[in-house]
XYZ file of C-alpha atoms in Angstrom:
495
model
C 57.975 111.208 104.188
C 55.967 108.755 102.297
C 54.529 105.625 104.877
C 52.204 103.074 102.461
C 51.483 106.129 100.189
C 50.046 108.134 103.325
C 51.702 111.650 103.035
C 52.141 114.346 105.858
C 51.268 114.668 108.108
C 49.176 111.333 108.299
C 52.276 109.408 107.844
C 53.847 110.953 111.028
C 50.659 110.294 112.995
C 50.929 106.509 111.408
C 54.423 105.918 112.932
C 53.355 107.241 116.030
C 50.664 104.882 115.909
C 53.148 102.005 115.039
C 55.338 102.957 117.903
C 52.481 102.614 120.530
C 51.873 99.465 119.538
C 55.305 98.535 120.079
C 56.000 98.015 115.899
C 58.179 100.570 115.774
C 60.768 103.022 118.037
C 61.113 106.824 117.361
C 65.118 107.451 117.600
C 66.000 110.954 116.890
C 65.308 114.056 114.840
C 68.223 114.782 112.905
C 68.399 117.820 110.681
C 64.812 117.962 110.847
C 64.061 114.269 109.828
C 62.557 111.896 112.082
C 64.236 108.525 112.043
C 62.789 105.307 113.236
C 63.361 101.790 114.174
C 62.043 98.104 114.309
C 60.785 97.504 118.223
C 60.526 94.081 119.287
C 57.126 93.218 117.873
C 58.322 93.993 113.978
C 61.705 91.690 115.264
C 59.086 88.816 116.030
C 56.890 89.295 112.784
C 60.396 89.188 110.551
C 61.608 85.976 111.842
C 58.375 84.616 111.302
C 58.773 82.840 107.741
C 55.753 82.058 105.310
C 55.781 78.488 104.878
C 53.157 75.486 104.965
C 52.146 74.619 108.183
C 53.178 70.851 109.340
C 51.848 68.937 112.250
C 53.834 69.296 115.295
C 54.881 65.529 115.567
C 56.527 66.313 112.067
C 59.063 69.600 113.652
C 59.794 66.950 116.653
C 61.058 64.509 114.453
C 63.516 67.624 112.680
C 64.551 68.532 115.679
C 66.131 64.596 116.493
C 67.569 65.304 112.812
C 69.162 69.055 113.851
C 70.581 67.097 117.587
C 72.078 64.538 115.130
C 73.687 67.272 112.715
C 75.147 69.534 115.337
C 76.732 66.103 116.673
C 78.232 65.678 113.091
C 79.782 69.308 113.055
C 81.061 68.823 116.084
C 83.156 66.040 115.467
C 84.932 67.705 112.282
C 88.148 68.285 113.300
C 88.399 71.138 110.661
C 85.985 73.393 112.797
C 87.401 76.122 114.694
C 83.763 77.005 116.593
C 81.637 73.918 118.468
C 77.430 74.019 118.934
C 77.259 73.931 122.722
C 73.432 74.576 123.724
C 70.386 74.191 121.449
C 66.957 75.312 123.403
C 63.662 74.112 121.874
C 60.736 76.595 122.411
C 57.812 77.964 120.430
C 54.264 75.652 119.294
C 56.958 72.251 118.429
C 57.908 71.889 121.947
C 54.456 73.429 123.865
C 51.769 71.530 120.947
C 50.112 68.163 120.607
C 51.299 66.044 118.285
C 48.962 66.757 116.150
C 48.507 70.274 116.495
C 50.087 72.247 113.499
C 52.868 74.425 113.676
C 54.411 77.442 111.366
C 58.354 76.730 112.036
C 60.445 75.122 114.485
C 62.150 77.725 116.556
C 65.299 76.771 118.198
C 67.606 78.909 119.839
C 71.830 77.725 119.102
C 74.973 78.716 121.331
C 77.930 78.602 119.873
C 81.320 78.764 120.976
C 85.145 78.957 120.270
C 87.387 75.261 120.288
C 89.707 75.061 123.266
C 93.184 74.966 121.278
C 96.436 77.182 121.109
C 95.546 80.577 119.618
C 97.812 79.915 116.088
C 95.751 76.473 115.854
C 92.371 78.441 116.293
C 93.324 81.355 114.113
C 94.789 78.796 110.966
C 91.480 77.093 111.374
C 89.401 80.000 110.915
C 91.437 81.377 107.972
C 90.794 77.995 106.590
C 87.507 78.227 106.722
C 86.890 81.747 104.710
C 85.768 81.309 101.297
C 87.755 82.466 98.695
C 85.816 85.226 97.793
C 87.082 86.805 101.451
C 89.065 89.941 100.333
C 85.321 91.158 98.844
C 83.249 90.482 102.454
C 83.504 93.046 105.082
C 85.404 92.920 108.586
C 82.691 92.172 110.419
C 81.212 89.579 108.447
C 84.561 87.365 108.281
C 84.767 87.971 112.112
C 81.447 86.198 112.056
C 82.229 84.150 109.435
C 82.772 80.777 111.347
C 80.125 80.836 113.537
C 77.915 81.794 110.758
C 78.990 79.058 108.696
C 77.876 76.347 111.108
C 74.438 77.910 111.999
C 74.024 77.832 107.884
C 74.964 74.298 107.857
C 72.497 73.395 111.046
C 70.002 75.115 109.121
C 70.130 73.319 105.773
C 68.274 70.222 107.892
C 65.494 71.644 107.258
C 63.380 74.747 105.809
C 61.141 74.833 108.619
C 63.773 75.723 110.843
C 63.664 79.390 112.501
C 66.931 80.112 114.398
C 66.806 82.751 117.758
C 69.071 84.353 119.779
C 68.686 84.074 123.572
C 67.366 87.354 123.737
C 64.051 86.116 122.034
C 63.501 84.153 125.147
C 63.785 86.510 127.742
C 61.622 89.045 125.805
C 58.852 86.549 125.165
C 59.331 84.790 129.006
C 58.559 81.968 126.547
C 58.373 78.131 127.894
C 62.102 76.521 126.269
C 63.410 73.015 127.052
C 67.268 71.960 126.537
C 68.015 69.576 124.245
C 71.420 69.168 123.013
C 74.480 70.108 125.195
C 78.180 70.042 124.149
C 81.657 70.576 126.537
C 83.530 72.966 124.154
C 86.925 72.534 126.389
C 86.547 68.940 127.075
C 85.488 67.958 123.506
C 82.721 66.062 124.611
C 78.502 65.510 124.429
C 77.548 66.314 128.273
C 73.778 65.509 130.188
C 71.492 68.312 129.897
C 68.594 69.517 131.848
C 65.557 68.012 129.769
C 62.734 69.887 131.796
C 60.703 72.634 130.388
C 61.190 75.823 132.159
C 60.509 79.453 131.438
C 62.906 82.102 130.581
C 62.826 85.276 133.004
C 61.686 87.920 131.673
C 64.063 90.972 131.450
C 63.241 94.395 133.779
C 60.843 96.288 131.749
C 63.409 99.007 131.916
C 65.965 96.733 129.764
C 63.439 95.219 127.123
C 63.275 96.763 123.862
C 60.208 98.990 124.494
C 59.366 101.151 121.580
C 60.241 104.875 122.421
C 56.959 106.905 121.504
C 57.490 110.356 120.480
C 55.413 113.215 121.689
C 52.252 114.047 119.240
C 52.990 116.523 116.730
C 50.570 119.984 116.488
C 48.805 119.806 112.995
C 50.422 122.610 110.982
C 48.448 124.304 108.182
C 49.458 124.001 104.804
C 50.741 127.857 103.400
C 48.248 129.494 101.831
C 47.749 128.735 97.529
C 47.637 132.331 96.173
C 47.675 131.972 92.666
C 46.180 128.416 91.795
C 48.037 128.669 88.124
C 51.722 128.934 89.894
C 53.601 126.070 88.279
C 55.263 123.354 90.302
C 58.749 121.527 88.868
C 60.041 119.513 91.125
C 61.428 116.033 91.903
C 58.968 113.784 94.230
C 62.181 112.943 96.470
C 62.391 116.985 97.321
C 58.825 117.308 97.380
C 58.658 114.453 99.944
C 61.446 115.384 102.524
C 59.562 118.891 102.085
C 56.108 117.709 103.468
C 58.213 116.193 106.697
C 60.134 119.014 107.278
C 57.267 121.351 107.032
C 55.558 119.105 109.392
C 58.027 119.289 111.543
C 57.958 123.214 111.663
C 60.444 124.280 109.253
C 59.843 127.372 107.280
C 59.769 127.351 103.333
C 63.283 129.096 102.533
C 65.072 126.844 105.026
C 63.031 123.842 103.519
C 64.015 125.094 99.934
C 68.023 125.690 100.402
C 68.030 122.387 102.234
C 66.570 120.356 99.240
C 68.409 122.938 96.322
C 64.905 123.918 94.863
C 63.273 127.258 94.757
C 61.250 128.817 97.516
C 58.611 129.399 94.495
C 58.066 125.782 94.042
C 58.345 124.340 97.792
C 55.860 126.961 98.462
C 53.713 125.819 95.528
C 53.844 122.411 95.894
C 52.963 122.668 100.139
C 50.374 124.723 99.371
C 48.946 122.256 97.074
C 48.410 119.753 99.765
C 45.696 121.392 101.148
C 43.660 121.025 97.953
C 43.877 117.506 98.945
C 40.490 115.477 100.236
C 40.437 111.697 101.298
C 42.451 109.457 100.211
C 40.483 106.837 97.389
C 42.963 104.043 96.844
C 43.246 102.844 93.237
C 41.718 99.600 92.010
C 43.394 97.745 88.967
C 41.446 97.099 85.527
C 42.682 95.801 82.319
C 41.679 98.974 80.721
C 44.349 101.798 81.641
C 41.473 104.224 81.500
C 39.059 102.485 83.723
C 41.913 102.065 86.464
C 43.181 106.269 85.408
C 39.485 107.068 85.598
C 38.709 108.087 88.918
C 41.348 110.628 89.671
C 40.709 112.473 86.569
C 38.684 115.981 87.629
C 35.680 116.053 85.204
C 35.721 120.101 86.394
C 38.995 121.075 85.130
C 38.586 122.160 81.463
C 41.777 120.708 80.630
C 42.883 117.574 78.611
C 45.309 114.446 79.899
C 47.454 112.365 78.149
C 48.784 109.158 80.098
C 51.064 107.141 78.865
C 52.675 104.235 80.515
C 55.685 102.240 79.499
C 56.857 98.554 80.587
C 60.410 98.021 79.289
C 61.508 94.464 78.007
C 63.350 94.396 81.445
C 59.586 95.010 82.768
C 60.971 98.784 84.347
C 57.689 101.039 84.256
C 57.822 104.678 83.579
C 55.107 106.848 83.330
C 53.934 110.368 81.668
C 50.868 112.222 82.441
C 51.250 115.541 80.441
C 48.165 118.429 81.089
C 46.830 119.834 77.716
C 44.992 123.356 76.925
C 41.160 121.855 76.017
C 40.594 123.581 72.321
C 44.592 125.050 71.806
C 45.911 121.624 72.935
C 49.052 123.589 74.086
C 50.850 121.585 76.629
C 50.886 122.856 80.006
C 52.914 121.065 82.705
C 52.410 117.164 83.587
C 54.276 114.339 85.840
C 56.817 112.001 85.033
C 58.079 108.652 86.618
C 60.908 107.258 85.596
C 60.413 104.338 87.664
C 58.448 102.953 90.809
C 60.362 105.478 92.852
C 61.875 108.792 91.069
C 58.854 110.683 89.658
C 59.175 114.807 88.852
C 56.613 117.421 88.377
C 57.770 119.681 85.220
C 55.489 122.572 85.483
C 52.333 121.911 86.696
C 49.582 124.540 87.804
C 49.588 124.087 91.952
C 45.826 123.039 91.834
C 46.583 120.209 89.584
C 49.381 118.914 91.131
C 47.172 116.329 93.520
C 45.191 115.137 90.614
C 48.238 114.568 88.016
C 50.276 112.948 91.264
C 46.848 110.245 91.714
C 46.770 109.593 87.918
C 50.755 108.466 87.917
C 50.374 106.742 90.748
C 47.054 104.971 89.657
C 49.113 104.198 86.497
C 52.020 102.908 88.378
C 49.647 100.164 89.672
C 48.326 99.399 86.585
C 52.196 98.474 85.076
C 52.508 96.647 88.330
C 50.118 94.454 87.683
C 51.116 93.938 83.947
C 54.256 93.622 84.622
C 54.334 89.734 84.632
C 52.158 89.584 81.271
C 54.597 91.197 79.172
C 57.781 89.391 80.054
C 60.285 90.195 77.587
C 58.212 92.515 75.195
C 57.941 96.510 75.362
C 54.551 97.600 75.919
C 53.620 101.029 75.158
C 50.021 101.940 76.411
C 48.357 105.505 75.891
C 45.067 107.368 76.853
C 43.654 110.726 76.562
C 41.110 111.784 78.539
C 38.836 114.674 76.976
C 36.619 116.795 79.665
C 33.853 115.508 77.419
C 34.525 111.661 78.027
C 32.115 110.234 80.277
C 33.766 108.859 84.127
C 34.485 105.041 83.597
C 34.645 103.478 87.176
C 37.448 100.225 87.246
C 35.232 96.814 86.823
C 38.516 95.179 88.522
C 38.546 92.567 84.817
C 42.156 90.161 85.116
C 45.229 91.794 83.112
C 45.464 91.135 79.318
C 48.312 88.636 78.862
C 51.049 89.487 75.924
C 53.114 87.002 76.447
C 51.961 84.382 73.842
C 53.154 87.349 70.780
C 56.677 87.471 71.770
C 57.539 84.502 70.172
C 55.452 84.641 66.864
C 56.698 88.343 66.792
C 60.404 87.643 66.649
C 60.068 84.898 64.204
C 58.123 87.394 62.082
C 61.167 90.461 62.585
C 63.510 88.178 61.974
C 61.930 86.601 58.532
C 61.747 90.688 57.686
C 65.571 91.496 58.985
C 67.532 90.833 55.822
C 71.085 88.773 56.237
C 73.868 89.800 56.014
C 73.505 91.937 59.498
C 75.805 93.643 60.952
C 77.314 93.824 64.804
C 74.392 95.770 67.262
C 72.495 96.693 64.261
C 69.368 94.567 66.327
C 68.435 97.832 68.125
C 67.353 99.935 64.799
C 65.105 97.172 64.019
C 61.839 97.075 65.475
C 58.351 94.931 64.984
C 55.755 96.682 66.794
C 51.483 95.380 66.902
C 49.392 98.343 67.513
C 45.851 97.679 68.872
C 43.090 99.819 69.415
C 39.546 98.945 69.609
C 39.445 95.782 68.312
C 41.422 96.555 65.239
C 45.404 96.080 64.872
C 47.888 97.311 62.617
C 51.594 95.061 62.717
C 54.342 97.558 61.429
C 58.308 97.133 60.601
C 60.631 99.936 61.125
C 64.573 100.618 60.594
C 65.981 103.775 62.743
C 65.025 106.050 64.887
C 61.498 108.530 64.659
C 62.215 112.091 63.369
C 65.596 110.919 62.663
C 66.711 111.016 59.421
C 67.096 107.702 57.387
C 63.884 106.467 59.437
C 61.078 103.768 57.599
C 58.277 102.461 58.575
C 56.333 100.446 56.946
C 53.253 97.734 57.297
C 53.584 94.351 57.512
C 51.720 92.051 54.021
C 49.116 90.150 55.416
C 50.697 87.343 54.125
C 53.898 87.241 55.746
C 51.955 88.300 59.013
C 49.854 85.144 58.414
C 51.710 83.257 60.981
C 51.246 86.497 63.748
C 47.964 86.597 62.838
C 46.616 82.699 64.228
C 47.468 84.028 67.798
C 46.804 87.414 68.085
C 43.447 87.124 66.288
C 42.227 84.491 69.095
C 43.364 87.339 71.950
C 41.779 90.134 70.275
C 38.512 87.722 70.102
C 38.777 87.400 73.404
C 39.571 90.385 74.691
C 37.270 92.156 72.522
C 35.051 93.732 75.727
C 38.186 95.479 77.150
C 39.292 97.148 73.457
C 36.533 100.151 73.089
C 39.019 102.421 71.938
C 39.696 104.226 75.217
C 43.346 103.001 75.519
C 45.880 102.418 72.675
C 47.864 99.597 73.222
C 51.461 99.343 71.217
C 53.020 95.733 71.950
C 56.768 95.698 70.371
C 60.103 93.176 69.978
C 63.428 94.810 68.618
C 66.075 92.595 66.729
C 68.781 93.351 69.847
C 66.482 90.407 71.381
C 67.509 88.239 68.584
C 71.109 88.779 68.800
C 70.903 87.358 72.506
């Protein structure tokens, strides 16, 4: 179990945490998994919506316009359900007119129309949508009374609709101010005083259920520090919790189909783990890699980090002999979530899991600076290098090539071309330091028919007036530690 990136057993003792102050609710341990629920705190904090705060005279004068809409609704004849109570509480109904307020909570009651059951049940079917075959039973059941809470809510955005419940957990101060006769069809009196909702038995509130404190557990013991690890983070995850939670290795191993050799590898490697330093993001991949790499280890890394044209990240981080430069083991992400360890040594499997992970957060963060290109970015840390600490410089934005680098492909791509022949064609700028190279290829590497080839400067002329200017200006970040490759395929063309 993985809670913020805290592994076990701190995120068990997190939860726990969570649950005593009332965030969340232990609700069972099934099959040796602990599973967990929002309490009423985490209830509160989701309907609370992130929007621009608005003086309070402001959400008084929305709530006159939400009265007035629920008395529209309720006079369409094609409506099978009617608004029949709407309950003002929260900062718009307690504040000063010119205090400010976050959202105007309101709580709605709605109920069914007083009319023969084959009147009421042709009204509702005429209200589905037509999509209705594709929504599920429970959501058509809903579907009318949903359908005029969306249409109270489009008043306004500042709107934030309850259910009674929210009052009588909060005892909150609530005042009535719309009320509607369902059977008689008519707008009745209401009572316009504020009172206070009564709070439920603290037996019957939703108080989060804390579980008892688990014993810390020792890790097994790491025999042979060499013992190679393959395994998917997914297993190795569910393995941690159910270790914590006092299963044994070969039960832990047949439940998650790996073998005892690497469950037992891969616990045992969590004891080599100490503190927990949180990586910091740097334009340089190396700068942001820099601090997880272990200057002891007489071993070589290569990191490389993809970000698709669909802006997917992936990630290798591949362990190298020092003078044979025989590959070893390494890591692998294949996105944000599904990483696997493919033969790593047991001691190096916390280092080579805080190097993919630092990585991850650097193609996070350059994720929105490479919209719509492939970037390709590589660096290989010698024992030799000296420790580069992040200096936390703003991401290196791409995005101004993509458009002089498909004009350039497709001035190279000869015509006549044929149907999904875009994909073999590929313009790729390859920086390191502050030098570039711009390249054309046809194919596929080590496949046969392949060419590559480098662009004139002439008919790169055009590529050249904006990626000189960025390589000017980035010139402090490109010392040669990472290799950048920026690319555009003709398939992007053909869109």
């Amino acid at each position: 179990m993985r809670i913020g990136g805290l592994g076990e057993p701190a995120a068990s003792h997190k939860l726990r945490r969570l649950a005593e102050e009332g965030w969340v609710s232990f609700g069972e341990n099934h099959d040796g998994v602990d599973w967990w629920t929002t309490a009423a705190k985490a209830h509160r904090l989701g309907a609370t919506r992130l929007i621009k705060r608005f003086p309070v005279k402001v959400g008084r004068e929305v709530v006159e316009d939400v009265v007035a809409e629920a008395r529209r609704l309720n006079r369409d004849p094609q409506r099978s359900r009617r608004i029949v109570v709407i309950y003002l509480f929260g900062s718009v109904l307690t504040g000063q007119d010119d205090d400010l307020a976050g959202d105007i909570d309101i709580v709605v009651e709605v109920a069914k129309r007083k009319c023969a059951a084959e009147e009421l049940k042709a009204l509702e079917r005429a209200e589905l949508p037509e999509r209705a075959k594709h929504i599920e039973f429970m959501e058509r059941l809903m579907w009318s009374s949903t359908s005029l809470l969306r249409s109270l809510k489009k008043v306004s955005n500042k709107i934030s609709l309850h259910a009674m419940h929210d009052l009588t957990i909060l005892g909150t101060p609530y005042r009535q101010v719309y009320a509607f006769d369902a059977e008689r069809e008519a707008e009745v009196p209401f009572d316009p005083e504020i009172r206070r909702a009564e709070l439920k038995p603290e037996a019957d509130q939703d108080l989060a259920v804390v579980p008892p404190p688990k014993a810390i557990r020792p890790w097994p013991a790491l025999d042979d520090t060499d013992a190679p690890v393959t395994l998917a983070t997914e297993a190795a995850m569910l393995a941690e919790h159910l270790w914590t939670n006092g299963w044994e290795v070969e039960k832990i191993a047949a439940r998650v189909r790996a073998d005892v050799s690497n469950i037992e590898n891969y616990l045992a490697s969590r004891s080599l783990i100490s503190g927990l330093l949180a990586p910091r993001f740097d334009a340089a991949l190396d700068r942001t890699i820099g601090p997880f790499v272990a200057r002891e280890e007489r071993r070589s890394r290569l990191t490389h980090v993809t970000i698709d044209r669909r802006g997917t990240p992936s990630v290798d981080v591949d362990i190298y002999t020092h003078l044979e430069m025989h590959c070893i083991g390494g890591m692998r992400y294949v996105d944000k979530s599904r990483g696997r360890f493919h033969g790593v040594p047991a001691r190096l499997v916390p280092e080579v899991e805080r190097i993919a992970k630092a990585s991850l957060l650097w193609a996070e963060r350059m994720q929105p600076k490479t919209s719509g290109l492939r970037l390709d970015a590589f660096v290989f840390h010698d024992p030799d290098h000296e420790q580069r600490e992040p200096l936390g410089r703003p991401a290196m934005d791409f995005r101004p090539l993509k458009k002089p680098m498909l004009e350039l492909l497709d001035a190279m791509w000869a015509h006549p071309r044929g149907k999904y022949e875009g994909h073999e064609r590929q313009l790729e700028v390859s920086i390191s330091s502050s030098i570039s190279d711009i390249s054309y290829s046809v194919g596929t590497s080590h496949q046969p028919g392949y060419v590559r080839k480098r662009v004139r400067k002439a008919l790169a002329a055009p590529l050249r007036l904006v990626l000189d200017p960025l390589l000017q200006k980035w010139s402090s970040l490109l010392d040669g530690r990472t290799h950048y490759a920026i690319s555009v395929r003709g398939s992007d063309l053909e869109d």
